[in-house]
């Protein structure tokens, strides 16, 4: 019965690396056998195979995100994070007990995303505006040189100053963007740890 249960769990873990998936399932198989769990006790503790697999995948993606380094391709890490977000949302709505919590957390998450995008939009629009202003000032300065050297030099200097400011602050803005995104991911991981892993929440499906 335990083997059949874990075979069903395995069918929901196909997107995990084979070696890590099998090592994980072997660990739980030994744990269940040592404890002498019946299938009913297993489902009471871990949930249905689908629920247990979801919990394992959330834990896997959280742990791998925390140990990810420069050797992990950015595209792979981004894909894993998107999977994590989706799994957390599904896990919250899968349990009738957690639906009120899910609605509240999703509301907070949506507000955070909107705020995040709003801040980014404002910052990058400002950067584009300053850069455009700098280029326009520089071009006008070159044109005005033929009419007034002092005025032309002033506009050229202003244009270079604005352009230089954009170049100087661009890396800082990028770091702020990454920091805001990391805060968003950290919030998602907190939800997963708090409601879907540590308490081993079981849904209705």
PDB file of C-alpha atoms in Angstrom:
ATOM      1  CA  UNK A   1       0.000   0.000   0.000  1.00  0.00           C
ATOM      2  CA  UNK A   2       2.836   2.374   0.839  1.00  0.00           C
ATOM      3  CA  UNK A   3       4.529   1.608  -2.470  1.00  0.00           C
ATOM      4  CA  UNK A   4       1.305   2.307  -4.344  1.00  0.00           C
ATOM      5  CA  UNK A   5       0.861   5.586  -2.466  1.00  0.00           C
ATOM      6  CA  UNK A   6       4.414   6.705  -3.264  1.00  0.00           C
ATOM      7  CA  UNK A   7       4.063   5.604  -6.888  1.00  0.00           C
ATOM      8  CA  UNK A   8       1.117   7.977  -7.115  1.00  0.00           C
ATOM      9  CA  UNK A   9       3.208  10.708  -5.485  1.00  0.00           C
ATOM     10  CA  UNK A  10       5.976  10.004  -8.014  1.00  0.00           C
ATOM     11  CA  UNK A  11       3.562  10.590 -10.897  1.00  0.00           C
ATOM     12  CA  UNK A  12       3.096  14.186  -9.680  1.00  0.00           C
ATOM     13  CA  UNK A  13       6.832  14.805  -9.283  1.00  0.00           C
ATOM     14  CA  UNK A  14       7.916  14.318 -12.887  1.00  0.00           C
ATOM     15  CA  UNK A  15       9.192  17.894 -13.134  1.00  0.00           C
ATOM     16  CA  UNK A  16      11.794  17.268 -10.409  1.00  0.00           C
ATOM     17  CA  UNK A  17      15.264  15.871 -11.222  1.00  0.00           C
ATOM     18  CA  UNK A  18      15.099  12.068 -11.223  1.00  0.00           C
ATOM     19  CA  UNK A  19      17.916  11.487  -8.716  1.00  0.00           C
ATOM     20  CA  UNK A  20      16.559  13.958  -6.178  1.00  0.00           C
ATOM     21  CA  UNK A  21      13.007  12.724  -6.648  1.00  0.00           C
ATOM     22  CA  UNK A  22      13.951   9.094  -6.038  1.00  0.00           C
ATOM     23  CA  UNK A  23      16.131   9.975  -3.057  1.00  0.00           C
ATOM     24  CA  UNK A  24      13.255  11.933  -1.551  1.00  0.00           C
ATOM     25  CA  UNK A  25      10.737   9.140  -2.091  1.00  0.00           C
ATOM     26  CA  UNK A  26      13.117   6.531  -0.713  1.00  0.00           C
ATOM     27  CA  UNK A  27      13.548   8.616   2.438  1.00  0.00           C
ATOM     28  CA  UNK A  28       9.798   8.827   3.010  1.00  0.00           C
ATOM     29  CA  UNK A  29       9.267   5.173   2.159  1.00  0.00           C
ATOM     30  CA  UNK A  30      11.759   4.149   4.838  1.00  0.00           C
ATOM     31  CA  UNK A  31      10.174   6.581   7.288  1.00  0.00           C
ATOM     32  CA  UNK A  32       6.680   5.227   6.642  1.00  0.00           C
ATOM     33  CA  UNK A  33       7.797   1.608   6.862  1.00  0.00           C
ATOM     34  CA  UNK A  34       9.718   2.205  10.088  1.00  0.00           C
ATOM     35  CA  UNK A  35       6.694   3.919  11.623  1.00  0.00           C
ATOM     36  CA  UNK A  36       4.393   1.138  10.445  1.00  0.00           C
ATOM     37  CA  UNK A  37       1.840   3.574   9.058  1.00  0.00           C
ATOM     38  CA  UNK A  38      -1.350   2.314   7.491  1.00  0.00           C
ATOM     39  CA  UNK A  39      -2.523   4.021   4.309  1.00  0.00           C
ATOM     40  CA  UNK A  40      -5.138   5.887   6.351  1.00  0.00           C
ATOM     41  CA  UNK A  41      -2.490   7.164   8.762  1.00  0.00           C
ATOM     42  CA  UNK A  42      -0.298   8.208   5.838  1.00  0.00           C
ATOM     43  CA  UNK A  43      -3.093  10.250   4.283  1.00  0.00           C
ATOM     44  CA  UNK A  44      -3.925  11.791   7.652  1.00  0.00           C
ATOM     45  CA  UNK A  45      -0.301  12.840   8.089  1.00  0.00           C
ATOM     46  CA  UNK A  46       0.730  13.715   4.532  1.00  0.00           C
ATOM     47  CA  UNK A  47      -2.531  14.125   2.619  1.00  0.00           C
ATOM     48  CA  UNK A  48      -3.429  12.567  -0.699  1.00  0.00           C
ATOM     49  CA  UNK A  49      -0.583  11.763  -3.120  1.00  0.00           C
ATOM     50  CA  UNK A  50      -1.333  14.965  -5.045  1.00  0.00           C
ATOM     51  CA  UNK A  51      -1.301  17.099  -1.902  1.00  0.00           C
ATOM     52  CA  UNK A  52       1.877  15.486  -0.596  1.00  0.00           C
ATOM     53  CA  UNK A  53       3.595  15.899  -3.968  1.00  0.00           C
ATOM     54  CA  UNK A  54       2.660  19.584  -4.033  1.00  0.00           C
ATOM     55  CA  UNK A  55       4.101  20.057  -0.551  1.00  0.00           C
ATOM     56  CA  UNK A  56       7.325  18.291  -1.576  1.00  0.00           C
ATOM     57  CA  UNK A  57       7.675  20.415  -4.704  1.00  0.00           C
ATOM     58  CA  UNK A  58       7.161  23.640  -2.758  1.00  0.00           C
ATOM     59  CA  UNK A  59       9.823  22.579  -0.276  1.00  0.00           C
ATOM     60  CA  UNK A  60      12.138  21.536  -3.116  1.00  0.00           C
ATOM     61  CA  UNK A  61      11.834  24.845  -4.982  1.00  0.00           C
ATOM     62  CA  UNK A  62      12.261  26.886  -1.797  1.00  0.00           C
ATOM     63  CA  UNK A  63      15.382  24.994  -0.725  1.00  0.00           C
ATOM     64  CA  UNK A  64      16.898  25.109  -4.202  1.00  0.00           C
ATOM     65  CA  UNK A  65      16.216  28.822  -4.527  1.00  0.00           C
ATOM     66  CA  UNK A  66      18.010  29.490  -1.262  1.00  0.00           C
ATOM     67  CA  UNK A  67      21.129  27.569  -2.298  1.00  0.00           C
ATOM     68  CA  UNK A  68      21.113  28.697  -5.943  1.00  0.00           C
ATOM     69  CA  UNK A  69      24.341  30.349  -7.050  1.00  0.00           C
ATOM     70  CA  UNK A  70      25.849  31.830 -10.189  1.00  0.00           C
ATOM     71  CA  UNK A  71      26.219  28.333 -11.664  1.00  0.00           C
ATOM     72  CA  UNK A  72      22.435  28.051 -11.988  1.00  0.00           C
ATOM     73  CA  UNK A  73      21.200  29.628 -15.254  1.00  0.00           C
ATOM     74  CA  UNK A  74      19.035  32.681 -14.643  1.00  0.00           C
ATOM     75  CA  UNK A  75      16.302  31.244 -16.876  1.00  0.00           C
ATOM     76  CA  UNK A  76      16.186  28.053 -14.778  1.00  0.00           C
ATOM     77  CA  UNK A  77      15.973  29.967 -11.522  1.00  0.00           C
ATOM     78  CA  UNK A  78      13.228  32.205 -12.900  1.00  0.00           C
ATOM     79  CA  UNK A  79      11.267  29.163 -14.083  1.00  0.00           C
ATOM     80  CA  UNK A  80      11.628  27.512 -10.667  1.00  0.00           C
ATOM     81  CA  UNK A  81      10.412  30.663  -8.960  1.00  0.00           C
ATOM     82  CA  UNK A  82       7.370  30.881 -11.214  1.00  0.00           C
ATOM     83  CA  UNK A  83       6.613  27.228 -10.424  1.00  0.00           C
ATOM     84  CA  UNK A  84       6.930  28.026  -6.730  1.00  0.00           C
ATOM     85  CA  UNK A  85       4.496  30.944  -6.958  1.00  0.00           C
ATOM     86  CA  UNK A  86       1.954  28.823  -8.828  1.00  0.00           C
ATOM     87  CA  UNK A  87       2.285  25.885  -6.418  1.00  0.00           C
ATOM     88  CA  UNK A  88       1.838  28.124  -3.379  1.00  0.00           C
ATOM     89  CA  UNK A  89      -1.310  29.674  -4.851  1.00  0.00           C
ATOM     90  CA  UNK A  90      -2.729  26.238  -5.732  1.00  0.00           C
ATOM     91  CA  UNK A  91      -1.814  24.884  -2.317  1.00  0.00           C
ATOM     92  CA  UNK A  92      -3.619  27.697  -0.522  1.00  0.00           C
ATOM     93  CA  UNK A  93      -6.815  27.357  -2.528  1.00  0.00           C
ATOM     94  CA  UNK A  94      -6.745  23.540  -2.345  1.00  0.00           C
ATOM     95  CA  UNK A  95      -7.765  23.591   1.303  1.00  0.00           C
ATOM     96  CA  UNK A  96     -11.213  24.816   2.417  1.00  0.00           C
ATOM     97  CA  UNK A  97      -9.656  25.704   5.767  1.00  0.00           C
ATOM     98  CA  UNK A  98      -7.131  27.990   4.110  1.00  0.00           C
ATOM     99  CA  UNK A  99      -9.385  29.652   1.534  1.00  0.00           C
ATOM    100  CA  UNK A 100     -10.064  32.720   3.756  1.00  0.00           C
ATOM    101  CA  UNK A 101      -6.339  32.930   4.481  1.00  0.00           C
ATOM    102  CA  UNK A 102      -5.611  32.431   0.789  1.00  0.00           C
ATOM    103  CA  UNK A 103      -7.920  35.269  -0.229  1.00  0.00           C
ATOM    104  CA  UNK A 104      -6.255  37.603   2.260  1.00  0.00           C
ATOM    105  CA  UNK A 105      -2.733  36.585   1.280  1.00  0.00           C
ATOM    106  CA  UNK A 106      -3.489  36.734  -2.437  1.00  0.00           C
ATOM    107  CA  UNK A 107      -4.926  40.210  -1.884  1.00  0.00           C
ATOM    108  CA  UNK A 108      -1.726  41.256  -0.131  1.00  0.00           C
ATOM    109  CA  UNK A 109       0.321  39.623  -2.884  1.00  0.00           C
ATOM    110  CA  UNK A 110      -1.612  41.391  -5.644  1.00  0.00           C
ATOM    111  CA  UNK A 111      -1.225  44.697  -3.815  1.00  0.00           C
ATOM    112  CA  UNK A 112       2.508  44.022  -3.431  1.00  0.00           C
ATOM    113  CA  UNK A 113       2.864  43.187  -7.134  1.00  0.00           C
ATOM    114  CA  UNK A 114       0.919  46.296  -8.169  1.00  0.00           C
ATOM    115  CA  UNK A 115       3.026  48.404  -5.821  1.00  0.00           C
ATOM    116  CA  UNK A 116       6.195  46.771  -7.136  1.00  0.00           C
ATOM    117  CA  UNK A 117       5.238  47.421 -10.761  1.00  0.00           C
ATOM    118  CA  UNK A 118       4.101  50.951  -9.937  1.00  0.00           C
ATOM    119  CA  UNK A 119       7.424  51.794  -8.310  1.00  0.00           C
ATOM    120  CA  UNK A 120       9.337  50.295 -11.230  1.00  0.00           C
ATOM    121  CA  UNK A 121       7.189  52.154 -13.748  1.00  0.00           C
ATOM    122  CA  UNK A 122       7.753  55.454 -11.966  1.00  0.00           C
ATOM    123  CA  UNK A 123      11.494  54.896 -11.638  1.00  0.00           C
ATOM    124  CA  UNK A 124      12.069  53.828 -15.230  1.00  0.00           C
ATOM    125  CA  UNK A 125       9.801  56.497 -16.698  1.00  0.00           C
ATOM    126  CA  UNK A 126      11.786  59.019 -14.680  1.00  0.00           C
ATOM    127  CA  UNK A 127      15.062  57.613 -15.992  1.00  0.00           C
ATOM    128  CA  UNK A 128      13.844  57.691 -19.587  1.00  0.00           C
ATOM    129  CA  UNK A 129      12.597  61.245 -19.090  1.00  0.00           C
ATOM    130  CA  UNK A 130      15.909  62.426 -17.653  1.00  0.00           C
ATOM    131  CA  UNK A 131      17.854  60.664 -20.412  1.00  0.00           C
ATOM    132  CA  UNK A 132      15.635  62.169 -23.102  1.00  0.00           C
ATOM    133  CA  UNK A 133      15.984  65.591 -21.484  1.00  0.00           C
ATOM    134  CA  UNK A 134      19.753  65.221 -21.429  1.00  0.00           C
ATOM    135  CA  UNK A 135      19.933  64.257 -25.093  1.00  0.00           C
ATOM    136  CA  UNK A 136      17.612  67.094 -26.120  1.00  0.00           C
ATOM    137  CA  UNK A 137      19.626  69.588 -24.086  1.00  0.00           C
ATOM    138  CA  UNK A 138      22.857  68.344 -25.665  1.00  0.00           C
ATOM    139  CA  UNK A 139      21.484  68.603 -29.215  1.00  0.00           C
ATOM    140  CA  UNK A 140      20.058  72.065 -28.520  1.00  0.00           C
ATOM    141  CA  UNK A 141      23.386  73.108 -27.068  1.00  0.00           C
ATOM    142  CA  UNK A 142      25.204  72.086 -30.236  1.00  0.00           C
ATOM    143  CA  UNK A 143      22.698  74.038 -32.333  1.00  0.00           C
ATOM    144  CA  UNK A 144      22.881  77.110 -30.067  1.00  0.00           C
ATOM    145  CA  UNK A 145      26.673  77.210 -30.294  1.00  0.00           C
ATOM    146  CA  UNK A 146      26.261  78.988 -33.615  1.00  0.00           C
ATOM    147  CA  UNK A 147      24.158  81.697 -31.979  1.00  0.00           C
ATOM    148  CA  UNK A 148      25.677  82.010 -28.512  1.00  0.00           C
ATOM    149  CA  UNK A 149      28.728  80.093 -27.384  1.00  0.00           C
ATOM    150  CA  UNK A 150      27.948  80.552 -23.686  1.00  0.00           C
ATOM    151  CA  UNK A 151      24.343  79.382 -24.051  1.00  0.00           C
ATOM    152  CA  UNK A 152      25.388  76.463 -26.218  1.00  0.00           C
ATOM    153  CA  UNK A 153      28.025  75.348 -23.726  1.00  0.00           C
ATOM    154  CA  UNK A 154      25.483  75.652 -20.905  1.00  0.00           C
ATOM    155  CA  UNK A 155      22.998  73.373 -22.669  1.00  0.00           C
ATOM    156  CA  UNK A 156      25.692  70.911 -23.688  1.00  0.00           C
ATOM    157  CA  UNK A 157      26.912  70.785 -20.090  1.00  0.00           C
ATOM    158  CA  UNK A 158      23.376  70.298 -18.797  1.00  0.00           C
ATOM    159  CA  UNK A 159      22.808  67.513 -21.306  1.00  0.00           C
ATOM    160  CA  UNK A 160      26.021  65.745 -20.350  1.00  0.00           C
ATOM    161  CA  UNK A 161      25.209  66.168 -16.657  1.00  0.00           C
ATOM    162  CA  UNK A 162      21.759  64.613 -17.038  1.00  0.00           C
ATOM    163  CA  UNK A 163      23.083  61.771 -19.184  1.00  0.00           C
ATOM    164  CA  UNK A 164      25.889  61.133 -16.718  1.00  0.00           C
ATOM    165  CA  UNK A 165      23.394  61.076 -13.848  1.00  0.00           C
ATOM    166  CA  UNK A 166      21.394  58.372 -15.630  1.00  0.00           C
ATOM    167  CA  UNK A 167      24.532  56.311 -16.244  1.00  0.00           C
ATOM    168  CA  UNK A 168      25.581  56.741 -12.608  1.00  0.00           C
ATOM    169  CA  UNK A 169      22.214  55.882 -11.062  1.00  0.00           C
ATOM    170  CA  UNK A 170      21.232  53.078 -13.472  1.00  0.00           C
ATOM    171  CA  UNK A 171      23.143  50.345 -11.537  1.00  0.00           C
ATOM    172  CA  UNK A 172      21.637  51.609  -8.268  1.00  0.00           C
ATOM    173  CA  UNK A 173      18.141  51.485  -9.741  1.00  0.00           C
ATOM    174  CA  UNK A 174      18.808  47.954 -11.015  1.00  0.00           C
ATOM    175  CA  UNK A 175      19.906  46.870  -7.534  1.00  0.00           C
ATOM    176  CA  UNK A 176      16.755  48.391  -6.049  1.00  0.00           C
ATOM    177  CA  UNK A 177      14.680  46.530  -8.639  1.00  0.00           C
ATOM    178  CA  UNK A 178      16.337  43.232  -7.764  1.00  0.00           C
ATOM    179  CA  UNK A 179      15.925  43.923  -4.044  1.00  0.00           C
ATOM    180  CA  UNK A 180      12.196  44.589  -4.449  1.00  0.00           C
ATOM    181  CA  UNK A 181      11.812  41.392  -6.473  1.00  0.00           C
ATOM    182  CA  UNK A 182      13.726  39.399  -3.851  1.00  0.00           C
ATOM    183  CA  UNK A 183      11.389  40.763  -1.163  1.00  0.00           C
ATOM    184  CA  UNK A 184       8.434  39.569  -3.217  1.00  0.00           C
ATOM    185  CA  UNK A 185       9.943  36.088  -3.623  1.00  0.00           C
ATOM    186  CA  UNK A 186      10.785  35.987   0.092  1.00  0.00           C
ATOM    187  CA  UNK A 187       7.130  36.696   0.888  1.00  0.00           C
ATOM    188  CA  UNK A 188       6.043  33.828  -1.371  1.00  0.00           C
ATOM    189  CA  UNK A 189       8.513  31.477   0.323  1.00  0.00           C
ATOM    190  CA  UNK A 190       7.285  32.580   3.737  1.00  0.00           C
ATOM    191  CA  UNK A 191       3.723  31.699   2.746  1.00  0.00           C
ATOM    192  CA  UNK A 192       4.867  28.287   1.520  1.00  0.00           C
ATOM    193  CA  UNK A 193       6.835  27.557   4.682  1.00  0.00           C
ATOM    194  CA  UNK A 194       4.195  28.918   7.026  1.00  0.00           C
ATOM    195  CA  UNK A 195       1.076  27.357   5.557  1.00  0.00           C
ATOM    196  CA  UNK A 196       2.051  24.549   3.192  1.00  0.00           C
ATOM    197  CA  UNK A 197       5.165  22.854   4.543  1.00  0.00           C
ATOM    198  CA  UNK A 198       5.624  23.192   8.292  1.00  0.00           C
ATOM    199  CA  UNK A 199       1.995  22.516   9.103  1.00  0.00           C
ATOM    200  CA  UNK A 200       1.673  19.962   6.297  1.00  0.00           C
ATOM    201  CA  UNK A 201      -1.663  21.440   5.244  1.00  0.00           C
ATOM    202  CA  UNK A 202      -3.959  19.050   3.399  1.00  0.00           C
ATOM    203  CA  UNK A 203      -6.455  20.266   0.864  1.00  0.00           C
ATOM    204  CA  UNK A 204      -9.802  18.943  -0.214  1.00  0.00           C
ATOM    205  CA  UNK A 205      -8.635  17.324  -3.432  1.00  0.00           C
TER     206      UNK A 205
END
